[in-house]
Short mmCIF file of C-alpha atoms and ligand atoms in Angstrom, two decimals:
data_model
loop_
_atom_site.label_atom_id
_atom_site.label_comp_id
_atom_site.label_asym_id
_atom_site.label_seq_id
_atom_site.Cartn_x
_atom_site.Cartn_y
_atom_site.Cartn_z
CA MET K 1 -125.94 48.19 28.18
CA THR K 2 -126.02 51.34 26.03
CA LYS K 3 -129.82 52.51 26.91
CA ILE K 4 -131.30 54.02 23.68
CA ALA K 5 -134.59 55.89 22.70
CA VAL K 6 -136.54 57.34 20.17
CA TYR K 7 -138.56 61.10 20.44
CA PRO K 8 -140.93 60.99 17.35
CA GLY K 9 -142.78 63.98 16.22
CA SER K 10 -143.14 66.24 13.21
CA PHE K 11 -141.14 68.98 14.85
CA ASP K 12 -142.86 71.61 12.53
CA PRO K 13 -140.33 73.34 13.83
CA VAL K 14 -138.63 72.47 16.68
CA THR K 15 -140.02 74.03 19.86
CA ASN K 16 -138.31 74.48 23.48
CA GLY K 17 -140.62 72.66 24.95
CA HIS K 18 -139.48 69.60 22.36
CA ILE K 19 -135.87 70.66 23.53
CA SER K 20 -136.84 70.20 27.21
CA ILE K 21 -138.22 66.89 26.40
CA ILE K 22 -134.83 65.89 24.86
CA LYS K 23 -132.77 67.21 27.03
CA ARG K 24 -134.73 65.69 30.17
CA ALA K 25 -134.66 62.22 28.23
CA LEU K 26 -130.82 62.34 28.01
CA ARG K 27 -130.84 62.14 31.60
CA VAL K 28 -132.71 58.81 31.50
CA PHE K 29 -131.14 57.53 27.98
CA ASP K 30 -127.66 57.66 27.03
CA HIS K 31 -128.66 58.08 23.07
CA LEU K 32 -131.82 59.38 21.99
CA ILE K 33 -132.76 59.19 17.78
CA VAL K 34 -135.30 62.42 17.42
CA ALA K 35 -137.37 60.65 14.62
CA VAL K 36 -138.68 63.50 12.62
CA SER K 37 -142.07 62.02 10.47
CA GLN K 38 -142.64 63.21 6.96
CA SER K 39 -146.20 63.58 8.22
CA ASP K 40 -147.92 64.13 4.91
CA PRO K 41 -151.57 64.27 6.54
CA LYS K 42 -150.49 67.86 8.44
CA LYS K 43 -149.07 69.01 5.07
CA PRO K 44 -145.65 70.45 6.83
CA PHE K 45 -144.89 73.94 6.59
CA PHE K 46 -141.07 73.16 6.57
CA THR K 47 -139.53 70.69 4.93
CA ILE K 48 -138.13 67.45 5.93
CA GLU K 49 -134.55 68.77 5.56
CA GLU K 50 -135.52 72.06 7.23
CA ARG K 51 -136.98 70.24 9.92
CA CYS K 52 -134.08 67.68 10.76
CA ASP K 53 -131.55 70.60 10.07
CA PHE K 54 -133.29 73.25 12.83
CA ILE K 55 -132.60 70.21 15.36
CA LYS K 56 -128.90 68.98 13.93
CA SER K 57 -128.24 72.66 14.50
CA LEU K 58 -128.61 72.56 18.22
CA ASP K 59 -125.51 70.11 18.12
CA LEU K 60 -126.90 68.34 20.80
CA LYS K 61 -124.26 65.89 22.70
CA ASN K 62 -125.58 61.90 22.42
CA VAL K 63 -128.60 62.99 19.71
CA ILE K 64 -129.07 61.54 16.65
CA VAL K 65 -131.71 62.95 14.04
CA LYS K 66 -133.12 60.89 11.61
CA PRO K 67 -136.38 61.05 9.17
CA PHE K 68 -138.90 58.97 9.31
CA ASP K 69 -141.76 57.71 7.03
CA GLY K 70 -144.58 54.99 7.42
CA LEU K 71 -145.32 53.28 11.20
CA LEU K 72 -143.25 54.08 13.92
CA VAL K 73 -142.74 50.62 15.21
CA ASN K 74 -141.16 50.15 11.94
CA PHE K 75 -138.50 52.55 12.31
CA CYS K 76 -138.09 51.48 16.00
CA LYS K 77 -137.30 47.77 14.77
CA THR K 78 -134.72 48.84 11.95
CA GLU K 79 -132.78 51.40 14.32
CA ASN K 80 -133.28 48.02 16.93
CA VAL K 81 -134.80 50.80 19.80
CA GLN K 82 -137.43 49.27 22.24
CA VAL K 83 -138.41 52.36 23.98
CA MET K 84 -139.94 55.62 22.47
CA VAL K 85 -140.31 58.45 24.65
CA ARG K 86 -143.86 60.82 24.27
CA GLY K 87 -143.90 64.17 26.31
CA LEU K 88 -147.26 64.94 28.22
CA ARG K 89 -148.62 68.44 27.98
CA ALA K 90 -151.91 68.61 29.73
CA VAL K 91 -154.43 66.29 30.61
CA SER K 92 -156.08 66.44 26.64
CA ASP K 93 -152.55 65.18 25.39
CA PHE K 94 -153.69 61.97 27.61
CA ASP K 95 -155.99 60.49 25.23
CA TYR K 96 -154.22 60.53 21.83
CA GLU K 97 -150.98 59.88 23.73
CA PHE K 98 -152.87 56.37 25.35
CA GLN K 99 -154.69 55.62 21.84
CA LEU K 100 -150.58 55.80 20.02
CA ALA K 101 -149.35 53.44 22.67
CA LEU K 102 -151.65 51.24 22.49
CA ALA K 103 -151.60 51.21 19.51
CA ASN K 104 -148.23 50.63 18.98
CA ARG K 105 -148.17 48.27 21.55
CA ARG K 106 -150.41 45.99 19.59
CA MET K 107 -148.23 46.54 16.20
CA ASP K 108 -144.80 45.70 18.81
CA ARG K 109 -145.07 44.08 21.90
CA ASP K 110 -141.46 44.68 22.47
CA ILE K 111 -142.16 48.39 22.44
CA GLU K 112 -142.55 50.68 25.61
CA THR K 113 -143.46 53.81 25.60
CA ILE K 114 -142.21 56.17 28.59
CA PHE K 115 -143.84 59.68 29.29
CA LEU K 116 -142.24 62.63 30.58
CA MET K 117 -144.12 65.61 31.63
CA THR K 118 -143.28 68.73 29.62
CA ASP K 119 -141.93 71.64 31.72
CA TYR K 120 -144.79 73.85 32.52
CA LYS K 121 -143.24 76.65 31.22
CA TYR K 122 -144.18 75.27 27.51
CA SER K 123 -147.35 73.55 28.69
CA TYR K 124 -149.36 75.27 26.17
CA LEU K 125 -146.96 75.30 23.21
CA SER K 126 -147.22 73.20 20.15
CA SER K 127 -145.47 74.24 16.26
CA SER K 128 -149.36 75.48 15.14
CA LEU K 129 -148.74 78.29 17.93
CA ILE K 130 -145.24 79.51 17.57
CA LYS K 131 -146.08 79.29 13.61
CA ASP K 132 -149.35 81.57 14.35
CA MET K 133 -147.84 83.84 16.63
CA ALA K 134 -144.53 84.36 14.14
CA LYS K 135 -147.26 85.04 11.01
CA PHE K 136 -149.20 87.68 12.78
CA LYS K 137 -145.50 89.16 13.92
CA GLY K 138 -145.93 87.96 17.53
CA ASN K 139 -143.20 87.60 20.12
CA ILE K 140 -141.98 83.93 20.09
CA GLU K 141 -138.33 85.18 21.40
CA GLY K 142 -137.02 81.93 24.40
CA LEU K 143 -140.23 79.96 22.78
CA VAL K 144 -138.08 78.92 19.59
CA PRO K 145 -134.39 78.09 19.49
CA VAL K 146 -132.97 81.84 17.34
CA HIS K 147 -132.11 79.73 14.50
CA VAL K 148 -135.79 78.55 13.84
CA ASN K 149 -136.97 82.58 15.14
CA LYS K 150 -135.00 83.40 12.63
CA ALA K 151 -136.16 81.18 9.92
CA LEU K 152 -139.44 81.60 10.85
CA GLN K 153 -139.23 85.49 10.29
CA GLU K 154 -137.84 85.01 7.08
CA ARG K 155 -140.34 82.55 5.73
CA PHE K 156 -143.85 85.40 6.59
CA SER K 157 -141.29 88.48 5.52
N1 COA N 201 -143.61 71.04 23.68
C1 COA N 201 -143.96 71.96 22.94
N2 COA N 201 -144.95 71.05 21.66
C2 COA N 201 -145.34 70.15 21.60
C3 COA N 201 -144.91 69.35 22.61
C4 COA N 201 -143.72 69.99 23.45
N3 COA N 201 -143.41 69.20 24.65
N4 COA N 201 -144.77 68.16 22.57
C5 COA N 201 -146.10 68.01 21.73
N5 COA N 201 -145.85 69.17 20.88
C6 COA N 201 -146.56 69.21 20.26
C7 COA N 201 -146.22 68.83 18.91
O1 COA N 201 -145.52 70.38 18.18
C8 COA N 201 -147.69 69.05 18.35
O2 COA N 201 -147.99 70.66 17.39
P1 COA N 201 -149.06 70.51 16.12
O3 COA N 201 -150.27 69.66 16.02
O4 COA N 201 -149.08 71.68 15.97
O5 COA N 201 -147.90 70.78 15.06
C9 COA N 201 -148.36 69.07 19.31
O6 COA N 201 -148.07 68.92 19.74
C10 COA N 201 -148.91 67.20 18.67
O7 COA N 201 -147.13 66.80 18.62
P2 COA N 201 -147.47 65.01 18.78
O8 COA N 201 -148.74 64.75 19.59
O9 COA N 201 -146.07 64.56 18.86
O10 COA N 201 -147.83 64.84 17.17
P3 COA N 201 -146.41 65.25 16.08
O11 COA N 201 -147.38 65.06 14.88
O12 COA N 201 -145.58 66.04 16.20
O13 COA N 201 -146.19 63.18 16.36
C11 COA N 201 -146.13 61.45 15.43
C12 COA N 201 -147.02 62.36 15.85
C13 COA N 201 -145.38 61.54 14.54
C14 COA N 201 -145.48 60.55 16.23
C15 COA N 201 -147.13 60.06 14.99
O14 COA N 201 -148.22 60.57 14.18
C16 COA N 201 -146.70 58.31 14.57
O15 COA N 201 -146.24 58.00 15.18
N6 COA N 201 -146.64 58.63 12.86
C17 COA N 201 -146.30 57.48 12.29
C18 COA N 201 -147.18 56.41 11.74
C19 COA N 201 -147.69 55.66 13.41
O16 COA N 201 -147.15 54.81 13.31
N7 COA N 201 -148.72 55.78 13.79
C20 COA N 201 -149.22 55.25 14.79
C21 COA N 201 -150.24 54.16 15.13
S1 COA N 201 -151.40 54.02 13.47
#
């Protein structure tokens, strides 16, 4: 049986921390759907198309990138997927992740959330941090893919 999971996030923009989770999830699952949230409350910096394209450009085998809006459990149901993957960076992520996993479980008992520890190299990383660093001309080489770095530099120039 093909094992498939959903890896959701706002990916505004995707970082090497996210990519590390994607690659490691692919050791467990045959296919991964990277679900990019429209995430309006967060007022995304990049459009949904840009955020999806950044991930698609990575050309990762067995990865499908799809935008989603509304509840994640509904997206999973539509895609007929029962497992979602989340990354844990630090203890501080736990409370939120616990809440999210339980809320999702409350809405759909068939959905399981599995957690992968973020690579320690990226454990302090977030998309907001990357945007701040790029905005003030900090060096983000090695923290995001080259094409994302370029897009950030263009946007802030
Ligand atoms: N490496 C680097 N950064 C990481 C990371 C990793 N491994 N894991 C998480 N992050 C960063 C993200 O980039 C993000 O940074 P930002 O806040 O600066 O943008 C931050 O950590 C939080 O990430 P995450 O917890 O994944 O939040 P998100 O906003 O990217 O995604 C959704 C959250 C989309 C999964 C969640 O809001 C959702 O499911 N929304 C749909 C509605 C719904 O169903 N809600 C739940 C039930 S009510």
